[in-house]
XYZ file of N, CA and C in Angstrom:
591
model
N -0.342 -32.049 -25.795
C -1.774 -32.085 -25.859
C -2.332 -30.978 -24.978
N -3.060 -30.063 -25.498
C -3.689 -29.018 -24.709
C -5.113 -29.475 -24.441
N -5.367 -29.922 -23.226
C -6.648 -30.497 -22.906
C -7.312 -29.702 -21.815
N -8.531 -29.261 -22.082
C -9.269 -28.491 -21.116
C -10.563 -29.234 -20.859
N -10.846 -29.462 -19.589
C -12.037 -30.198 -19.246
C -12.787 -29.454 -18.150
N -14.013 -29.861 -17.861
C -14.808 -29.195 -16.845
C -15.761 -30.119 -16.129
N -16.808 -29.565 -15.492
C -17.690 -30.301 -14.610
C -19.140 -29.934 -14.849
N -20.042 -30.863 -14.615
C -21.468 -30.614 -14.791
C -22.233 -31.062 -13.556
N -23.183 -30.259 -13.114
C -24.036 -30.626 -11.993
C -25.263 -31.350 -12.516
N -25.119 -32.629 -12.798
C -26.254 -33.412 -13.280
C -26.130 -34.816 -12.748
N -27.243 -35.531 -12.662
C -27.178 -36.877 -12.109
C -26.354 -37.808 -12.993
N -25.609 -38.682 -12.354
C -24.852 -39.678 -13.109
C -25.824 -40.710 -13.651
N -25.644 -41.072 -14.896
C -26.533 -42.072 -15.496
C -25.684 -43.020 -16.310
N -24.688 -43.623 -15.651
C -23.715 -44.440 -16.361
C -23.895 -45.911 -16.045
N -24.135 -46.707 -17.039
C -24.081 -48.181 -17.014
C -24.448 -48.842 -15.687
N -25.547 -48.548 -15.096
C -25.948 -49.337 -13.941
C -26.217 -48.535 -12.700
N -26.411 -49.249 -11.638
C -26.866 -48.652 -10.393
C -25.727 -48.395 -9.436
N -26.095 -47.803 -8.276
C -25.116 -47.544 -7.217
C -24.544 -48.857 -6.702
N -25.333 -49.945 -6.714
C -24.821 -51.248 -6.280
C -23.606 -51.655 -7.100
N -23.695 -51.455 -8.411
C -22.587 -51.796 -9.305
C -21.353 -50.987 -8.952
N -21.525 -49.673 -8.714
C -20.389 -48.830 -8.344
C -19.777 -49.286 -7.038
N -20.596 -49.699 -6.073
C -20.081 -50.167 -4.785
C -19.225 -51.405 -4.986
N -19.690 -52.333 -5.828
C -18.900 -53.542 -6.087
C -17.560 -53.188 -6.720
N -17.555 -52.264 -7.671
C -16.327 -51.893 -8.357
C -15.345 -51.238 -7.384
N -15.853 -50.463 -6.423
C -14.989 -49.755 -5.472
C -14.253 -50.710 -4.549
N -14.731 -51.927 -4.393
C -14.093 -52.880 -3.497
C -13.009 -53.658 -4.237
N -11.999 -52.970 -4.664
C -10.891 -53.619 -5.375
C -9.944 -54.250 -4.376
N -9.235 -55.271 -4.797
C -8.258 -55.903 -3.913
C -7.070 -54.971 -3.717
N -6.301 -55.227 -2.682
C -5.163 -54.365 -2.351
C -4.172 -54.281 -3.507
N -4.032 -55.363 -4.277
C -3.076 -55.350 -5.386
C -3.522 -54.428 -6.513
N -4.800 -54.076 -6.550
C -5.319 -53.218 -7.604
C -5.362 -51.746 -7.188
N -5.007 -51.436 -5.936
C -5.055 -50.057 -5.476
C -3.987 -49.227 -6.177
N -4.288 -47.978 -6.363
C -3.346 -47.047 -6.956
C -3.176 -45.889 -5.989
N -1.942 -45.577 -5.643
C -1.660 -44.511 -4.683
C -0.847 -43.401 -5.345
N -0.801 -42.276 -4.665
C 0.013 -41.175 -5.163
C 1.484 -41.591 -5.210
N 1.922 -42.387 -4.238
C 3.311 -42.883 -4.232
C 3.596 -43.728 -5.480
N 2.630 -44.532 -5.907
C 2.787 -45.312 -7.143
C 3.001 -44.385 -8.337
N 2.214 -43.306 -8.382
C 2.312 -42.355 -9.495
C 3.650 -41.618 -9.462
N 4.116 -41.252 -8.266
C 5.430 -40.604 -8.153
C 6.527 -41.542 -8.634
N 6.429 -42.823 -8.277
C 7.419 -43.809 -8.712
C 7.424 -43.991 -10.220
N 6.240 -44.072 -10.816
C 6.144 -44.214 -12.270
C 6.704 -42.981 -12.974
N 6.419 -41.806 -12.434
C 6.946 -40.566 -13.019
C 8.474 -40.551 -12.948
N 9.030 -40.915 -11.797
C 10.487 -40.916 -11.624
C 11.156 -41.864 -12.615
N 10.546 -43.042 -12.842
C 11.109 -44.006 -13.793
C 11.023 -43.510 -15.223
N 10.145 -42.536 -15.475
C 9.978 -41.975 -16.819
C 10.696 -40.640 -16.990
N 11.455 -40.214 -15.976
C 12.303 -39.040 -16.134
C 11.693 -37.709 -15.723
N 10.643 -37.724 -14.930
C 10.089 -36.468 -14.431
C 9.566 -36.669 -13.015
N 9.231 -35.583 -12.366
C 8.686 -35.669 -11.017
C 7.373 -34.901 -10.950
N 6.560 -35.277 -9.971
C 5.251 -34.665 -9.766
C 5.296 -33.791 -8.526
N 4.719 -32.615 -8.626
C 4.587 -31.707 -7.486
C 3.098 -31.497 -7.215
N 2.703 -31.656 -5.959
C 1.299 -31.523 -5.552
C 1.086 -30.151 -4.920
N 0.261 -29.311 -5.562
C -0.070 -27.985 -5.036
C -1.518 -27.921 -4.540
N -2.122 -29.067 -4.290
C -3.528 -29.131 -3.911
C -3.762 -28.516 -2.537
N -4.965 -27.961 -2.369
C -5.389 -27.402 -1.086
C -6.860 -27.762 -0.896
N -7.117 -28.702 0.008
C -8.492 -29.147 0.221
C -9.051 -29.758 -1.043
N -10.271 -29.355 -1.428
C -10.881 -29.943 -2.630
C -10.344 -29.369 -3.939
N -9.495 -28.342 -3.856
C -8.880 -27.759 -5.062
C -7.612 -28.539 -5.371
N -7.580 -29.186 -6.515
C -6.483 -30.081 -6.870
C -5.620 -29.459 -7.955
N -4.302 -29.546 -7.759
C -3.366 -29.002 -8.744
C -2.066 -29.791 -8.672
N -1.629 -30.275 -9.821
C -0.387 -31.033 -9.922
C 0.441 -30.498 -11.077
N 1.765 -30.467 -10.877
C 2.704 -30.053 -11.911
C 3.664 -31.197 -12.183
N 4.140 -31.282 -13.414
C 5.177 -32.240 -13.791
C 6.430 -31.449 -14.157
N 7.580 -31.884 -13.619
C 8.851 -31.224 -13.879
C 9.866 -32.227 -14.394
N 10.609 -31.834 -15.410
C 11.745 -32.611 -15.911
C 12.946 -31.680 -15.858
N 13.964 -32.084 -15.098
C 15.159 -31.254 -14.928
C 14.786 -29.823 -14.535
N 13.943 -29.681 -13.543
C 13.502 -28.394 -12.986
C 12.747 -27.504 -13.968
N 12.351 -28.040 -15.115
C 11.522 -27.294 -16.064
C 10.110 -27.870 -16.004
N 9.132 -27.000 -15.797
C 7.745 -27.457 -15.754
C 7.324 -27.890 -17.160
N 6.908 -29.147 -17.263
C 6.514 -29.686 -18.568
C 5.004 -29.866 -18.691
N 4.281 -29.655 -17.575
C 2.835 -29.810 -17.666
C 2.154 -29.600 -16.330
N 0.828 -29.528 -16.394
C 0.024 -29.378 -15.183
C -1.358 -29.982 -15.408
N -2.035 -30.267 -14.307
C -3.440 -30.689 -14.337
C -4.119 -30.088 -13.119
N -5.327 -29.566 -13.321
C -6.083 -28.954 -12.225
C -7.519 -29.461 -12.236
N -8.129 -29.401 -11.084
C -9.519 -29.795 -10.951
C -9.983 -29.531 -9.534
N -11.207 -29.926 -9.256
C -11.712 -29.816 -7.891
C -12.785 -30.862 -7.664
N -12.960 -31.186 -6.371
C -13.967 -32.154 -5.974
C -15.125 -31.389 -5.354
N -16.337 -31.718 -5.791
C -17.550 -31.157 -5.197
C -18.013 -32.196 -4.177
N -17.718 -31.980 -2.876
C -17.938 -33.017 -1.863
C -19.369 -33.545 -1.791
N -20.360 -32.675 -1.778
C -21.742 -33.131 -1.667
C -22.175 -34.001 -2.827
N -21.614 -33.761 -3.995
C -21.970 -34.524 -5.189
C -21.002 -35.666 -5.475
N -19.881 -35.709 -4.733
C -18.854 -36.739 -4.913
C -18.373 -36.796 -6.356
N -18.101 -35.620 -6.917
C -17.672 -35.539 -8.308
C -16.357 -34.793 -8.442
N -15.543 -35.308 -9.334
C -14.311 -34.621 -9.722
C -14.597 -33.838 -10.989
N -14.275 -32.574 -10.940
C -14.362 -31.698 -12.118
C -12.925 -31.510 -12.586
N -12.595 -32.046 -13.742
C -11.262 -31.834 -14.295
C -11.304 -30.504 -15.032
N -10.607 -29.545 -14.470
C -10.652 -28.168 -14.961
C -9.766 -27.957 -16.182
N -8.556 -28.473 -16.126
C -7.668 -28.261 -17.256
C -6.398 -29.083 -17.154
N -5.763 -29.238 -18.296
C -4.491 -29.939 -18.359
C -3.734 -29.438 -19.574
N -2.456 -29.297 -19.400
C -1.590 -28.971 -20.533
C -0.256 -29.649 -20.288
N 0.251 -30.286 -21.330
C 1.536 -30.971 -21.240
C 2.317 -30.678 -22.500
N 3.539 -30.189 -22.342
C 4.458 -29.991 -23.455
C 4.134 -28.813 -24.342
N 5.182 -28.230 -24.882
C 5.041 -27.094 -25.794
C 4.453 -27.511 -27.132
N 4.880 -28.669 -27.635
C 4.471 -29.111 -28.971
C 3.483 -30.261 -28.922
N 2.742 -30.354 -27.814
C 1.847 -31.497 -27.642
C 0.793 -31.577 -28.734
N 0.335 -30.439 -29.234
C -0.703 -30.476 -30.266
C -0.155 -31.021 -31.584
N 1.156 -31.082 -31.729
C 1.773 -31.625 -32.949
C 2.246 -33.055 -32.738
N 1.688 -33.724 -31.756
C 2.057 -35.110 -31.529
C 2.751 -35.313 -30.197
N 3.546 -34.346 -29.768
C 4.206 -34.441 -28.475
C 5.231 -35.557 -28.416
N 5.822 -35.727 -27.258
C 6.834 -36.758 -27.055
C 6.279 -37.842 -26.138
N 7.041 -38.914 -25.993
C 6.655 -39.977 -25.066
C 6.639 -39.439 -23.639
N 7.585 -38.549 -23.311
C 7.598 -37.919 -21.994
C 6.288 -37.173 -21.764
N 5.845 -36.415 -22.761
C 4.579 -35.679 -22.649
C 3.404 -36.632 -22.454
N 3.380 -37.725 -23.204
C 2.273 -38.690 -23.109
C 2.225 -39.324 -21.728
N 3.394 -39.714 -21.198
C 3.438 -40.291 -19.854
C 3.021 -39.265 -18.802
N 3.496 -38.026 -18.953
C 3.142 -36.975 -17.994
C 1.647 -36.708 -18.025
N 1.044 -36.687 -19.199
C -0.399 -36.443 -19.314
C -1.188 -37.497 -18.551
N -0.872 -38.755 -18.761
C -1.578 -39.837 -18.073
C -1.404 -39.740 -16.564
N -0.166 -39.571 -16.137
C 0.111 -39.563 -14.699
C -0.508 -38.343 -14.026
N -0.484 -37.179 -14.675
C -1.102 -35.993 -14.080
C -2.607 -36.174 -13.881
N -3.291 -36.710 -14.886
C -4.735 -36.951 -14.752
C -4.995 -37.973 -13.649
N -4.177 -39.015 -13.592
C -4.354 -40.022 -12.544
C -4.088 -39.452 -11.155
N -3.199 -38.476 -11.033
C -2.994 -37.799 -9.747
C -4.296 -37.148 -9.286
N -4.975 -36.468 -10.202
C -6.264 -35.860 -9.862
C -7.255 -36.926 -9.394
N -7.298 -38.028 -10.105
C -8.274 -39.069 -9.808
C -7.973 -39.748 -8.472
N -6.689 -40.025 -8.196
C -6.326 -40.650 -6.921
C -6.700 -39.734 -5.755
N -6.380 -38.440 -5.873
C -6.736 -37.508 -4.790
C -8.252 -37.390 -4.648
N -8.973 -37.386 -5.755
C -10.436 -37.313 -5.703
C -11.005 -38.560 -5.026
N -10.429 -39.722 -5.299
C -10.878 -40.962 -4.664
C -10.675 -40.885 -3.150
N -9.563 -40.280 -2.718
C -9.315 -40.103 -1.286
C -10.396 -39.238 -0.642
N -11.038 -38.385 -1.447
C -12.117 -37.517 -0.959
C -13.489 -38.123 -1.262
N -13.506 -39.408 -1.597
C -14.733 -40.180 -1.827
C -15.502 -39.778 -3.076
N -14.822 -39.180 -4.052
C -15.473 -38.884 -5.332
C -15.732 -40.198 -6.061
N -16.868 -40.285 -6.731
C -17.216 -41.499 -7.467
C -17.282 -41.276 -8.977
N -17.495 -40.031 -9.402
C -17.642 -39.727 -10.823
C -16.679 -38.623 -11.246
N -16.326 -38.655 -12.522
C -15.468 -37.641 -13.128
C -16.241 -37.043 -14.294
N -16.249 -35.729 -14.381
C -16.838 -35.050 -15.531
C -15.778 -34.168 -16.158
N -15.721 -34.180 -17.476
C -14.756 -33.362 -18.190
C -15.314 -32.894 -19.511
N -14.777 -31.810 -19.996
C -15.192 -31.253 -21.282
C -14.034 -31.334 -22.262
N -14.281 -31.955 -23.398
C -13.325 -31.899 -24.504
C -13.643 -30.605 -25.235
N -12.820 -29.594 -25.022
C -13.074 -28.265 -25.569
C -13.020 -28.314 -27.095
N -13.811 -27.464 -27.720
C -13.871 -27.461 -29.184
C -13.403 -26.105 -29.699
N -12.090 -25.925 -29.760
C -11.520 -24.702 -30.334
C -11.498 -24.804 -31.856
N -11.202 -26.009 -32.340
C -11.246 -26.286 -33.778
C -11.648 -27.743 -33.952
N -12.207 -28.077 -35.073
C -12.815 -29.398 -35.303
C -11.825 -30.553 -35.133
N -10.665 -30.487 -35.770
C -9.690 -31.583 -35.711
C -9.153 -31.763 -34.292
N -8.850 -30.662 -33.627
C -8.357 -30.713 -32.245
C -9.418 -31.356 -31.352
N -10.679 -31.009 -31.529
C -11.762 -31.560 -30.723
C -11.911 -33.065 -30.972
N -11.810 -33.486 -32.206
C -11.898 -34.911 -32.531
C -10.777 -35.691 -31.860
N -9.538 -35.175 -31.959
C -8.387 -35.853 -31.339
C -8.532 -35.915 -29.827
N -8.942 -34.805 -29.223
C -9.093 -34.748 -27.773
C -10.207 -35.682 -27.297
N -11.331 -35.707 -28.000
C -12.439 -36.608 -27.645
C -11.991 -38.061 -27.727
N -11.271 -38.411 -28.787
C -10.761 -39.784 -28.931
C -9.788 -40.128 -27.808
N -8.915 -39.187 -27.458
C -7.941 -39.401 -26.384
C -8.656 -39.662 -25.061
N -9.647 -38.841 -24.745
C -10.386 -38.997 -23.481
C -11.072 -40.357 -23.439
N -11.724 -40.745 -24.519
C -12.404 -42.030 -24.546
C -11.427 -43.198 -24.466
N -10.301 -43.096 -25.153
C -9.295 -44.158 -25.134
C -8.666 -44.298 -23.748
N -8.313 -43.182 -23.136
C -7.624 -43.236 -21.848
C -8.553 -43.622 -20.711
N -9.792 -43.158 -20.762
C -10.672 -43.304 -19.607
C -11.841 -44.243 -19.814
N -12.184 -44.540 -21.057
C -13.400 -45.291 -21.300
C -14.641 -44.455 -21.011
N -14.474 -43.144 -20.970
C -15.574 -42.230 -20.642
C -16.679 -42.312 -21.684
N -17.878 -42.005 -21.229
C -19.020 -41.967 -22.135
C -19.386 -40.507 -22.412
N -19.842 -40.289 -23.624
C -20.283 -38.952 -24.025
C -21.610 -38.663 -23.347
N -21.702 -37.512 -22.670
C -22.937 -37.116 -22.005
C -23.764 -36.231 -22.929
N -23.149 -35.164 -23.441
C -23.839 -34.281 -24.382
C -22.849 -33.277 -24.953
N -23.286 -32.621 -26.028
C -22.489 -31.561 -26.642
C -22.920 -30.214 -26.089
N -21.959 -29.325 -25.944
C -22.213 -27.941 -25.546
C -21.902 -27.104 -26.778
N -22.931 -26.454 -27.304
C -22.762 -25.706 -28.545
C -22.913 -24.218 -28.362
N -23.273 -23.559 -29.442
C -23.370 -22.109 -29.451
C -24.777 -21.564 -29.296
N -25.770 -22.423 -29.038
C -27.150 -21.946 -28.938
C -27.406 -21.259 -27.596
N -28.505 -20.551 -27.540
C -28.909 -19.864 -26.315
C -29.124 -20.863 -25.177
N -29.621 -22.051 -25.494
C -29.844 -23.098 -24.480
C -28.525 -23.568 -23.849
N -27.425 -23.407 -24.566
C -26.127 -23.875 -24.077
C -25.371 -22.831 -23.260
N -25.904 -21.623 -23.120
C -25.202 -20.556 -22.397
C -24.825 -20.980 -20.977
N -25.746 -21.574 -20.172
C -25.332 -21.974 -18.816
C -24.150 -22.944 -18.817
N -24.187 -23.928 -19.729
C -23.065 -24.872 -19.808
C -21.776 -24.181 -20.237
N -21.873 -23.255 -21.186
C -20.662 -22.553 -21.636
C -20.069 -21.733 -20.499
N -20.914 -21.191 -19.634
C -20.418 -20.436 -18.472
C -19.691 -21.381 -17.516
N -20.309 -22.533 -17.219
C -19.699 -23.505 -16.306
C -18.421 -24.093 -16.883
N -18.462 -24.459 -18.171
C -17.357 -25.168 -18.794
C -16.296 -24.259 -19.398
N -16.653 -23.035 -19.736
C -15.677 -22.122 -20.319
C -15.584 -22.202 -21.828
N -16.516 -22.883 -22.469
C -16.483 -22.954 -23.924
C -17.372 -24.050 -24.455
N -17.297 -24.241 -25.766
C -18.061 -25.281 -26.440
C -17.251 -26.570 -26.487
N -17.952 -27.686 -26.600
C -17.268 -28.963 -26.690
C -18.198 -30.110 -26.375
N -17.624 -31.218 -25.902
C -18.390 -32.416 -25.549
C -18.106 -32.784 -24.106
N -19.173 -32.985 -23.335
C -19.045 -33.392 -21.936
C -18.921 -34.911 -21.888
N -17.942 -35.382 -21.115
C -17.739 -36.806 -20.901
C -17.852 -37.121 -19.410
N -18.222 -38.352 -19.101
C -18.327 -38.813 -17.722
C -17.655 -40.167 -17.599
N -16.966 -40.390 -16.469
C -16.316 -41.674 -16.210
C -16.414 -41.991 -14.724
N -16.139 -43.224 -14.373
C -16.182 -43.696 -12.992
C -14.776 -43.677 -12.394
N -14.643 -43.090 -11.205
C -13.351 -43.051 -10.505
C -12.844 -44.465 -10.262
N -13.675 -45.323 -9.693
C -13.214 -46.668 -9.335
C -12.830 -47.491 -10.567
N -13.600 -47.372 -11.641
C -13.265 -48.120 -12.856
C -11.939 -47.658 -13.447
N -11.689 -46.346 -13.414
C -10.419 -45.839 -13.941
C -9.239 -46.290 -13.090
N -9.404 -46.263 -11.776
C -8.314 -46.705 -10.906
C -8.019 -48.181 -11.127
N -9.052 -48.987 -11.286
C -8.834 -50.415 -11.566
C -8.164 -50.615 -12.917
N -8.570 -49.846 -13.891
C -8.018 -49.973 -15.246
C -6.540 -49.600 -15.282
N -6.155 -48.527 -14.586
C -4.800 -48.000 -14.681
C -3.835 -48.510 -13.618
N -4.315 -49.072 -12.515
C -3.416 -49.534 -11.448
C -2.370 -50.523 -11.963
N -2.742 -51.579 -12.686
C -1.713 -52.518 -13.144
C -0.702 -51.876 -14.098
N -1.162 -50.958 -14.924
C -0.271 -50.288 -15.880
C 0.728 -49.414 -15.142
N 0.249 -48.643 -14.175
C 1.142 -47.758 -13.397
C 2.090 -48.591 -12.552
N 1.626 -49.683 -11.975
C 2.525 -50.555 -11.186
C 3.658 -51.095 -12.069
N 3.330 -51.468 -13.310
C 4.391 -51.931 -14.238
C 5.339 -50.781 -14.588
N 4.782 -49.594 -14.839
C 5.634 -48.433 -15.172
C 6.590 -48.114 -14.023
N 6.127 -48.251 -12.790
C 6.953 -47.925 -11.624
C 8.086 -48.923 -11.436
N 7.901 -50.154 -11.932
C 8.935 -51.183 -11.778
C 9.957 -51.166 -12.902
N 9.610 -50.645 -14.074
C 10.512 -50.701 -15.235
C 11.425 -49.507 -15.293
């Protein structure tokens, strides 16, 4: 899956108030997700994660038998408490369906970004489902919504009004937004099971 995402400087307007987000952030210890959990899940699935992050610039690689099989990059904007998912690529043939290894690596790499962003007090995630071709954009948009429960914010098109967004995002597509705490709660039990099996 060749997935490229980005960030938007706009107010979050997702399903409720800051009070709701505060309640969601107070998860029990059993629901926490750590980088160690993600490393364990990756190891049980036959690959390892390498962290190349420096401050708010986040970068993770996945390796299987010393061959890089994927990466995910992003950054946290501290004042806005937002994670900008810059890009992700997993597997050579990911656009043709990919393998189970690729699918597991994709999930774990994105979750690495989210866990590190949570450590930096990020509350929101913004990403762009790039639109290089119609079918690829549809598949990528569905994948983002399925994996994250993200909501569509707006489309970035080819009009003059969209030029600022195209500069920020690097292309046309659909902007999505999700909650860091909701994603961590959603994926913690799944990753804990993956790490044990």
